[in-house]
mmCIF file of C-alpha atoms and ligand atoms in Angstrom:
data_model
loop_
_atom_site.group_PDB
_atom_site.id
_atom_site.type_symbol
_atom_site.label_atom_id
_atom_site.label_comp_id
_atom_site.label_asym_id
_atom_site.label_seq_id
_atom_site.Cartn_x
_atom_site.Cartn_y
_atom_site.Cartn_z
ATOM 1 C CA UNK A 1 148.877 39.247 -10.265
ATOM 2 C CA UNK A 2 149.240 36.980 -13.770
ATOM 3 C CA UNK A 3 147.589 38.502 -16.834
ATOM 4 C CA UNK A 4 146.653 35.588 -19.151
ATOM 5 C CA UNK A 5 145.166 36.407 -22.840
ATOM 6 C CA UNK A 6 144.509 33.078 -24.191
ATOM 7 C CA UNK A 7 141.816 29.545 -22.389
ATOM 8 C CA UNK A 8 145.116 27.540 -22.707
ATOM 9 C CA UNK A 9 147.424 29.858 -20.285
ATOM 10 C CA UNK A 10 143.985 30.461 -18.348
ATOM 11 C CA UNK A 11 143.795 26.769 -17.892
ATOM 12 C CA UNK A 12 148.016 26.205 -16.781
ATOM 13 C CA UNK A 13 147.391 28.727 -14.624
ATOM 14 C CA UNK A 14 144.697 27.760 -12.562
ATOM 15 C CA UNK A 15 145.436 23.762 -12.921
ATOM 16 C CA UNK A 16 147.670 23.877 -9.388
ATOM 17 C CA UNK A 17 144.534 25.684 -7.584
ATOM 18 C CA UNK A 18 142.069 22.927 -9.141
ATOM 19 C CA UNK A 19 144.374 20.221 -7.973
ATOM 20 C CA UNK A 20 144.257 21.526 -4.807
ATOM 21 C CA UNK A 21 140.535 21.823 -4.531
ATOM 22 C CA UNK A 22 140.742 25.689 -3.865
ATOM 23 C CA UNK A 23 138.119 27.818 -4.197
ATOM 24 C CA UNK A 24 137.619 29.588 -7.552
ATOM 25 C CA UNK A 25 136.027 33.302 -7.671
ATOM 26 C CA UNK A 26 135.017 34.767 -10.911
ATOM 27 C CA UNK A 27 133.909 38.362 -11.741
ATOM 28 C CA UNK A 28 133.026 38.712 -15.237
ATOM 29 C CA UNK A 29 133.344 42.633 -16.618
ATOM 30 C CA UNK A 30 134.233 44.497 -20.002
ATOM 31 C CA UNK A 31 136.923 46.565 -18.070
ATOM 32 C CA UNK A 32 137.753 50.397 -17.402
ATOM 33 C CA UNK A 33 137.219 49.510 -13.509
ATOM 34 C CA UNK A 34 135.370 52.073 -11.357
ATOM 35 C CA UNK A 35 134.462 51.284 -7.802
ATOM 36 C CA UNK A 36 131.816 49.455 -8.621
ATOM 37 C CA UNK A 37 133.858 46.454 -10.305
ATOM 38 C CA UNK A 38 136.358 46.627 -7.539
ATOM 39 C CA UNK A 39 133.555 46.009 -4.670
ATOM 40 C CA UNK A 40 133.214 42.668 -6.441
ATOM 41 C CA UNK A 41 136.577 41.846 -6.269
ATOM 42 C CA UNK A 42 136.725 42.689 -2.813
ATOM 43 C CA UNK A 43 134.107 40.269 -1.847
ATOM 44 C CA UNK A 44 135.675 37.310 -4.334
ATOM 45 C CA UNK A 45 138.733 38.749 -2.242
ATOM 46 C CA UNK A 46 136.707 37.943 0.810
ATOM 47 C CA UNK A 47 135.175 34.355 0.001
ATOM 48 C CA UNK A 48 137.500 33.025 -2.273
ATOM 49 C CA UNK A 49 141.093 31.335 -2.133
ATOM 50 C CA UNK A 50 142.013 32.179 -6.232
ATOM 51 C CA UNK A 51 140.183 35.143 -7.369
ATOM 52 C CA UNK A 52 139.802 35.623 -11.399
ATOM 53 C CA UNK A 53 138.866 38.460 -12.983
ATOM 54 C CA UNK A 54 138.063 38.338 -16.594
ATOM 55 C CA UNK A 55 138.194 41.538 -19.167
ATOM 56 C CA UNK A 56 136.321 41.484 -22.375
ATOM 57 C CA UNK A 57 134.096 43.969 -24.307
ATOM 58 C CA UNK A 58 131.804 41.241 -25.855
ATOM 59 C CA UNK A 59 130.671 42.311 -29.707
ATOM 60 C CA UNK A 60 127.999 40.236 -29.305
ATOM 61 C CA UNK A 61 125.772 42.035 -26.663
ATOM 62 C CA UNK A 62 126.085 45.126 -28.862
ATOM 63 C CA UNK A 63 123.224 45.908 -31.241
ATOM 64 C CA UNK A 64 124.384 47.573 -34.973
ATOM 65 C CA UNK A 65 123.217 51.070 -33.125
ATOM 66 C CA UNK A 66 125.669 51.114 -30.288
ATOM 67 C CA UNK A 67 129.404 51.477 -30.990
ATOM 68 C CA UNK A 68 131.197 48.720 -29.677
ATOM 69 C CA UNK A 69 135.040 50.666 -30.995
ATOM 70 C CA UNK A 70 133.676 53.632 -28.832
ATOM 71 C CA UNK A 71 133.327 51.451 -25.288
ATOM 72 C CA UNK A 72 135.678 52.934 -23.072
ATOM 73 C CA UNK A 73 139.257 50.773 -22.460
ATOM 74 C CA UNK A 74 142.296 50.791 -20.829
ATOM 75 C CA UNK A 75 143.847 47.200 -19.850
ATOM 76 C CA UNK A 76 147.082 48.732 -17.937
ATOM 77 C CA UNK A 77 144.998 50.644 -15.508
ATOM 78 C CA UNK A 78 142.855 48.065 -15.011
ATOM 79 C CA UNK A 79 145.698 45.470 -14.290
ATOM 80 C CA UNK A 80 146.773 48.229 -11.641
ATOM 81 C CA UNK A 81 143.548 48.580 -10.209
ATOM 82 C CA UNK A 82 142.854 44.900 -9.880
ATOM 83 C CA UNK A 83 146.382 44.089 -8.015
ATOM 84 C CA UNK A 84 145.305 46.954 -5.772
ATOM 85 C CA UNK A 85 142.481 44.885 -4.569
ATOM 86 C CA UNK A 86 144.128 41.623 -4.181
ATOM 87 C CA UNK A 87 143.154 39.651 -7.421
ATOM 88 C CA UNK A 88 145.268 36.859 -8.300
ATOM 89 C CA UNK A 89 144.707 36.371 -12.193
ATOM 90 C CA UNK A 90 143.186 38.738 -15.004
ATOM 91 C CA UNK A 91 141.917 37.248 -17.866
ATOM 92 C CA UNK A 92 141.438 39.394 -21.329
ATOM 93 C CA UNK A 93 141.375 37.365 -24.045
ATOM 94 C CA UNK A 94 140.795 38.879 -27.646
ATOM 95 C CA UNK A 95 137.541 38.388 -29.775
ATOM 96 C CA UNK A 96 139.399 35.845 -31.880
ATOM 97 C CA UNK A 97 139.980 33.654 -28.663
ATOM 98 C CA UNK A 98 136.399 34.123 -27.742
ATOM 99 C CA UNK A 99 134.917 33.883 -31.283
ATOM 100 C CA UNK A 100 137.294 31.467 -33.756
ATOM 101 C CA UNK A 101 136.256 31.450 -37.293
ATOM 102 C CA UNK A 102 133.374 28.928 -37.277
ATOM 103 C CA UNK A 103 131.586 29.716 -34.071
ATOM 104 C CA UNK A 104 128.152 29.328 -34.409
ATOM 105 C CA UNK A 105 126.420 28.696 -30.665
ATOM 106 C CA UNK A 106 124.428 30.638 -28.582
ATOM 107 C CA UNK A 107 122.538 30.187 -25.019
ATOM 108 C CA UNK A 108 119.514 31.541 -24.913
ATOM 109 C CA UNK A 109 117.164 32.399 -21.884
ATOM 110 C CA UNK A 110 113.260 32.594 -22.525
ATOM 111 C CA UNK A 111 111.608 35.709 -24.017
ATOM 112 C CA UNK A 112 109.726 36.424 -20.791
ATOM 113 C CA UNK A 113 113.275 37.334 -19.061
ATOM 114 C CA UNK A 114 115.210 38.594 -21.987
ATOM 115 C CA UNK A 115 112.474 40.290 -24.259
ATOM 116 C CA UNK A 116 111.363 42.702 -22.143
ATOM 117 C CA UNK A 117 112.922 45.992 -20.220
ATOM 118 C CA UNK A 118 116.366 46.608 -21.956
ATOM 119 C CA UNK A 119 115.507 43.120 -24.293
ATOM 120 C CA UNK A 120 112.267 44.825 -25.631
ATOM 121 C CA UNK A 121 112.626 44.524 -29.062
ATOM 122 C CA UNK A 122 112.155 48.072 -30.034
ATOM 123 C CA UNK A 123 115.216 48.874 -27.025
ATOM 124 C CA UNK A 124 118.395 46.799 -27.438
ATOM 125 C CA UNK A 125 116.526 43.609 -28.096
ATOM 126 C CA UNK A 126 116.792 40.057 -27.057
ATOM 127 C CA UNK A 127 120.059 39.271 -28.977
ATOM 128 C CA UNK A 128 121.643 41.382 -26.619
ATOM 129 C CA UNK A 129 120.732 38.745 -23.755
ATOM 130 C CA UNK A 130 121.676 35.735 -25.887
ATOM 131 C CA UNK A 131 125.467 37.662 -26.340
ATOM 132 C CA UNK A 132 125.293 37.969 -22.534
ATOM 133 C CA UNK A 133 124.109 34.479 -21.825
ATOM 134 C CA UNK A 134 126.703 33.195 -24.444
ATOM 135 C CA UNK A 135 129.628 34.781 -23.233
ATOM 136 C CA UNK A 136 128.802 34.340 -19.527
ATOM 137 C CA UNK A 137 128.710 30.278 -20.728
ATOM 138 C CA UNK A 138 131.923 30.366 -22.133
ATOM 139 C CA UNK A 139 133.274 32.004 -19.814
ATOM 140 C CA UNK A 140 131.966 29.756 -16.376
ATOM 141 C CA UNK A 141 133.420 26.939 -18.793
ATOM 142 C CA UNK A 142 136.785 28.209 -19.160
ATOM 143 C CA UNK A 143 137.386 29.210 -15.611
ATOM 144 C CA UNK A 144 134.806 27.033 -13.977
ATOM 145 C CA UNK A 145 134.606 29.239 -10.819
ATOM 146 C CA UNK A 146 132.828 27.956 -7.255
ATOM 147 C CA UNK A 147 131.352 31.312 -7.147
ATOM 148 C CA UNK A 148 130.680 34.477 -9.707
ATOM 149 C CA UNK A 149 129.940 37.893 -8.695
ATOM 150 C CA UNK A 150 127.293 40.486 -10.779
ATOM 151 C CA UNK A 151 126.021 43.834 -9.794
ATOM 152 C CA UNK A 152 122.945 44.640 -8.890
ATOM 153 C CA UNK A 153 122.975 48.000 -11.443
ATOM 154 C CA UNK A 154 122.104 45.204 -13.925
ATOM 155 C CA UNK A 155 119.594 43.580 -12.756
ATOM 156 C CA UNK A 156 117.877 42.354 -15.592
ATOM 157 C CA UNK A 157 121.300 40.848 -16.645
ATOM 158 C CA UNK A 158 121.784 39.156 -13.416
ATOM 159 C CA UNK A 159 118.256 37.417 -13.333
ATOM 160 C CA UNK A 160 119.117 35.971 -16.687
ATOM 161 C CA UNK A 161 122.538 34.629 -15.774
ATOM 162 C CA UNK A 162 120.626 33.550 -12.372
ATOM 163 C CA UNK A 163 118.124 31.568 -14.560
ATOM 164 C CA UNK A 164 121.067 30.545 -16.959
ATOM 165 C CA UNK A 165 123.295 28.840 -14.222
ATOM 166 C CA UNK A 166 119.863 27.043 -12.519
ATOM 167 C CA UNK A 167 118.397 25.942 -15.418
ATOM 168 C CA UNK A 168 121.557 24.237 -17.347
ATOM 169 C CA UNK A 169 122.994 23.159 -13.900
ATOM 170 C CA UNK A 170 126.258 25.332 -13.989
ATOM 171 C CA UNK A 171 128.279 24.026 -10.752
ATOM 172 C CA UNK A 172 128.255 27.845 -9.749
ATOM 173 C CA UNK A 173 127.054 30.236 -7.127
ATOM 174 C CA UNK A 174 125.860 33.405 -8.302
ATOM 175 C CA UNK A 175 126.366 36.763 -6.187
ATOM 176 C CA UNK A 176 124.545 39.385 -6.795
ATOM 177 C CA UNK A 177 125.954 42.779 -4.882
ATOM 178 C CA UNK A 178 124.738 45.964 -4.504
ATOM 179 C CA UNK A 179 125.031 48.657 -6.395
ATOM 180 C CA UNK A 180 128.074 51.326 -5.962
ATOM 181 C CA UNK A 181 127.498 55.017 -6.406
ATOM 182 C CA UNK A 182 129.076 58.393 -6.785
ATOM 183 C CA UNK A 183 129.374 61.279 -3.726
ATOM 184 C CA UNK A 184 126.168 62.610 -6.148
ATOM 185 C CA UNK A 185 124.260 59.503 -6.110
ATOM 186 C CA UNK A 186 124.875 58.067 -10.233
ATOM 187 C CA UNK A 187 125.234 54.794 -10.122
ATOM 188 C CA UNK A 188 129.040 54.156 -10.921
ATOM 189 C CA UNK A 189 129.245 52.941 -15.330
ATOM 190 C CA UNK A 190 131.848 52.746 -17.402
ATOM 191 C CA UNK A 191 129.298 54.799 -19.825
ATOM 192 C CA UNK A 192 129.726 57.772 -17.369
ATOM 193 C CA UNK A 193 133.074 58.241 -19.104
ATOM 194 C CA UNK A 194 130.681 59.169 -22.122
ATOM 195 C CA UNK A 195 128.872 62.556 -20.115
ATOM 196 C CA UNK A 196 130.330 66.048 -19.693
ATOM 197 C CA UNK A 197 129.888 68.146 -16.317
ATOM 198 C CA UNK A 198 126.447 69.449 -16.845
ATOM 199 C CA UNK A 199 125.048 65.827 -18.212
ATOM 200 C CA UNK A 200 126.441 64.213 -14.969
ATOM 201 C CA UNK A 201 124.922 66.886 -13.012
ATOM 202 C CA UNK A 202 121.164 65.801 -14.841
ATOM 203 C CA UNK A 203 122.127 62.258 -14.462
ATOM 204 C CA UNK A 204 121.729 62.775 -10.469
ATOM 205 C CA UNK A 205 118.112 63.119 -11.241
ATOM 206 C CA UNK A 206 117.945 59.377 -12.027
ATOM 207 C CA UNK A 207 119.425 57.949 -8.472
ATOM 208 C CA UNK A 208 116.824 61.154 -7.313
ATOM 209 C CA UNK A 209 113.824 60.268 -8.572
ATOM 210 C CA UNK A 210 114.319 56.417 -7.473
ATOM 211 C CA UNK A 211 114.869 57.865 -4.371
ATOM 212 C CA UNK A 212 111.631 59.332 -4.506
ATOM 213 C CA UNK A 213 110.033 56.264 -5.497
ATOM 214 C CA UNK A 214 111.144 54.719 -2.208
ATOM 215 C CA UNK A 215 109.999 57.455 -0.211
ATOM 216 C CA UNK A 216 106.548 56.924 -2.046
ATOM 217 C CA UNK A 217 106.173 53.185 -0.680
ATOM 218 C CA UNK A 218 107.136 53.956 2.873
ATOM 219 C CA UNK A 219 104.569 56.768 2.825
ATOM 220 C CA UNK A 220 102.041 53.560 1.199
ATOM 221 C CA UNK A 221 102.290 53.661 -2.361
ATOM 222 C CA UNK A 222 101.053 50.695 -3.510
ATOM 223 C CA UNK A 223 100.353 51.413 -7.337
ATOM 224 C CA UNK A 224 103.509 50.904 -9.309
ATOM 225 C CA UNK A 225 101.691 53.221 -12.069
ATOM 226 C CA UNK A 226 101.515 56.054 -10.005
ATOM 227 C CA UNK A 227 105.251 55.268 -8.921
ATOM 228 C CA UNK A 228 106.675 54.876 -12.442
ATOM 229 C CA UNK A 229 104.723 57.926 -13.686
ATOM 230 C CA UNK A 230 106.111 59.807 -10.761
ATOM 231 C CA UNK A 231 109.435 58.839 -11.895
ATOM 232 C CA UNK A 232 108.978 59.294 -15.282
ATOM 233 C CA UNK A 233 107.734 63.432 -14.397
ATOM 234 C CA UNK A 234 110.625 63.820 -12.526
ATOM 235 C CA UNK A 235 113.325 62.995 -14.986
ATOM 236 C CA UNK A 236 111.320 65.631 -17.403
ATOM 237 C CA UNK A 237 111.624 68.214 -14.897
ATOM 238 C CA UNK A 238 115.162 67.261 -15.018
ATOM 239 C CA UNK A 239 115.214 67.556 -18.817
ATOM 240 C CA UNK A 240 115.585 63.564 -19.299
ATOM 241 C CA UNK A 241 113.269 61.898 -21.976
ATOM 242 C CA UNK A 242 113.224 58.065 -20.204
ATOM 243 C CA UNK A 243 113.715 55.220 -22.798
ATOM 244 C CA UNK A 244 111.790 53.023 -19.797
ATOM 245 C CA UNK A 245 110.355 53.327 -16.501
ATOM 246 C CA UNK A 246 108.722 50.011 -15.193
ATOM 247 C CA UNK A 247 108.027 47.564 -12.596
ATOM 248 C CA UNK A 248 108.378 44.438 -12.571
ATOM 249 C CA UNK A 249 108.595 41.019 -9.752
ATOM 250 C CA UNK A 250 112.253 40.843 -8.833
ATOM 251 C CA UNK A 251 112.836 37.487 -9.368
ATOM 252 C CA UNK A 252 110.824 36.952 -12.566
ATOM 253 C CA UNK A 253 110.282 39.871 -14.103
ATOM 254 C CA UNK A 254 106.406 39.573 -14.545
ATOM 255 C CA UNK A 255 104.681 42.973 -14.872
ATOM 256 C CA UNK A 256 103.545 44.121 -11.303
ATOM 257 C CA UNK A 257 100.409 46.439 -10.686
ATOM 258 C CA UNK A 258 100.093 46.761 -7.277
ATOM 259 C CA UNK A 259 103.350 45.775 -4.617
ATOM 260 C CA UNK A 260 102.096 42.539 -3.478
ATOM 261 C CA UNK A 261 104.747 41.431 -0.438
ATOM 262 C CA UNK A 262 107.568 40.284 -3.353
ATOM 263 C CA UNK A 263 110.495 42.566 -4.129
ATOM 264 C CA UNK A 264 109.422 44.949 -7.223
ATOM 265 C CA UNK A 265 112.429 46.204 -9.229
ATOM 266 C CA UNK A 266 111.914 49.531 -10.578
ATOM 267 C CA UNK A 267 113.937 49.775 -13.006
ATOM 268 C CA UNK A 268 114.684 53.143 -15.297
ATOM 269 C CA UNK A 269 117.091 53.631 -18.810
ATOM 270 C CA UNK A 270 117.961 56.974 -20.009
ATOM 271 C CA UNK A 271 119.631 58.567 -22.456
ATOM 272 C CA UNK A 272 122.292 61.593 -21.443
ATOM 273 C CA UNK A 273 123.813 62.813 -23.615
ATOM 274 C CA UNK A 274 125.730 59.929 -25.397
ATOM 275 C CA UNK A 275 125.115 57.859 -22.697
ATOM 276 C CA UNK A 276 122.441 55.179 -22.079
ATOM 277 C CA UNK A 277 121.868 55.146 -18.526
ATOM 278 C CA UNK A 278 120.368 52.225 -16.492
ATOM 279 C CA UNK A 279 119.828 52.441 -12.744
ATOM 280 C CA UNK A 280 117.160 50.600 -10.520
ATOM 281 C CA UNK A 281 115.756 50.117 -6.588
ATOM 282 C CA UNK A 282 114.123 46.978 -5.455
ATOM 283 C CA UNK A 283 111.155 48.116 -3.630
ATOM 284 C CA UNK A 284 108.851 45.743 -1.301
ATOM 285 C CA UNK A 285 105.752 46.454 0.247
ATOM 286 C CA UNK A 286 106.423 46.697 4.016
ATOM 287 C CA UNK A 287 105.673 42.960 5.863
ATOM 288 C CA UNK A 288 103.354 44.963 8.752
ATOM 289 C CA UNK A 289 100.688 45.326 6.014
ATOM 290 C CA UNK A 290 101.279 41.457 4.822
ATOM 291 C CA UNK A 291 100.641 39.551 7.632
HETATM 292 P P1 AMP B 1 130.510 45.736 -16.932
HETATM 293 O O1 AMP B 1 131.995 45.860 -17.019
HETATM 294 O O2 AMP B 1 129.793 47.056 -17.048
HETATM 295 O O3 AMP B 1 129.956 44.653 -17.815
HETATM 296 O O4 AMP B 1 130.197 45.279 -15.441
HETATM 297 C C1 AMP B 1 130.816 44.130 -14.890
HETATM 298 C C2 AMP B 1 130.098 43.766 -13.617
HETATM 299 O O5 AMP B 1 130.156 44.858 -12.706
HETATM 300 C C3 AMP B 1 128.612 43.454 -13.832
HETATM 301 O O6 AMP B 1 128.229 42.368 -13.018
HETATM 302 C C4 AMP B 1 127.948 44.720 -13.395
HETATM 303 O O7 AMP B 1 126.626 44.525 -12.921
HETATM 304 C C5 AMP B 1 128.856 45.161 -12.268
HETATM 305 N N1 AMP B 1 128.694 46.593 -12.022
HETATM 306 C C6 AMP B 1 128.742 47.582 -12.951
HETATM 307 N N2 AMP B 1 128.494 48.774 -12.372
HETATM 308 C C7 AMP B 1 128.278 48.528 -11.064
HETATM 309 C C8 AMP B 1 127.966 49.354 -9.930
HETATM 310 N N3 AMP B 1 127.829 50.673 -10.035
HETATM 311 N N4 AMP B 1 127.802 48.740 -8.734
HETATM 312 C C9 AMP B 1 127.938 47.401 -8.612
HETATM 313 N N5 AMP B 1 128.233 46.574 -9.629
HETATM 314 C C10 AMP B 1 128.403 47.132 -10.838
#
């Protein structure tokens, strides 16, 4: 495996697999691997002939109240763990390399995607979506994969790079996989670095009470009030204050009142301790009752 910091050495290096037509895999992440990244790579490992893995913690998806010199790193474990799984070129450029003096574009994806759950502007706000949507552009231009993987655990985030790629034609396929989790249920985050024994222990509530929410709609649920609100009491019996618990359509994120045949993401963020949790299930109604 090649580590490459700079879009000129990026470029060399992948000009012999362009020649030859291969095909280009991309998983974009901001590093400190856990299982979760690696399950990406070991699909792009799957589909792809050159498989790229790119590392950067992007200042620009961090609002002024989350501490971007806190976010967990460590490059040389990360170059071990990728080579592990078989990936062919890691990219981890600096913020000067991805930011030069002068920059001054962003890509920006409609309010309706990116202003509300974790773009609400009273939670981390739409700029956090247009550093997302900007970097994720850069980044499909510099490498200009076939295919790009994204987890599920962000869902929101992989609806807007969805819309992104359709709507300004990027030459890309974007895979969405599911989402990895602990022996104890927590979906696996870099953030978890962030939580000592007891938080991760009242973390499992979250995965829990999801859990539950499934349960609910195979038992016929059909309000996503009374689902969220069940949520919601469970994570305060676990001693969790939730920033959000909502539905919303799947595929557009439209507020949802009753499960209507479409997949519903329910999707919850938490605070534990010093971490901001996100985790989410895509419920649908079952198709007996739709016909
Ligand atoms: P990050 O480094 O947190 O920006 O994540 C990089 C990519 O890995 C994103 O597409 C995430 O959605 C994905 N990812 C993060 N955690 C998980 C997980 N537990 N399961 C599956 N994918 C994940």
């Amino acid at each position: 495996m090649r580590t490459v910091a700079t879009k000129d050495e990026l470029r060399a290096a992948l000009a012999p697999a362009r020649r030859e037509g291969s095909r280009i895999g991309l998983v974009p992440t901001m590093g400190y691997f856990h299982d979760g990244h690696l399950s990406l790579m070991r699909r792009a490992r799957e589909d792809c002939d050159v498989v790229v893995v790119s590392v950067f913690v992007n200042p620009t998806q961090f609002g002024p109240a989350e501490n971007l010199d806190a976010y967990p790193r460590d490059l040389e474990r990360d170059r071990e763990l990728a080579a592990g799984v078989g990936v062919d070129l890691l990219w981890a450029p600096d913020a000067e390399e991805m930011y030069p003096e002068g920059f001054a574009s962003a890509v920006e994806v409609d309010a309706s995607l990116t202003a509300v759950l974790d773009g609400d502007p009273e939670r981390r706000g739409p700029s956090h979506f247009r550093g997302v949507t900007t970097i994720v552009a850069k980044l499909f231009n510099s490498v200009q994969p076939e295919v790009a993987y994204f987890g599920r655990k962000d869902a929101q985030q992989a609806v807007v790079i969805e819309r992104m790629a359709r709507d300004l034609d990027f030459p890309v396929r974007v895979e969405v996989l599911p989402t990895v989790r602990g022996a104890d249920g927590v979906a696996l985050s870099s953030r978890n670095s962030y939580l000592d024994a007891g938080e991760r222990e009242r973390a499992t509530a979250i995965s829990r009470a999801l859990r539950t929410a499934e349960r609910a709609v195979a038992d016929g649920e059909r309000s996503t009030a009374a689902l969220t609100e069940r949520i919601a009491a469970e994570l305060r019996e676990a001693g969790i204050e939730p920033e959000y618990v909502e539905a919303r359509d799947a595929g557009d994120l439209t507020p949802v009142s009753e499960l209507n045949g479409r997949p519903v993401l329910v999707a919850v963020a938490a605070p534990v301790g010093r971490a901001r949790l996100i985790d989410n299930v895509v419920v649908t109604q079952p198709e007996t009752e739709t016909k």
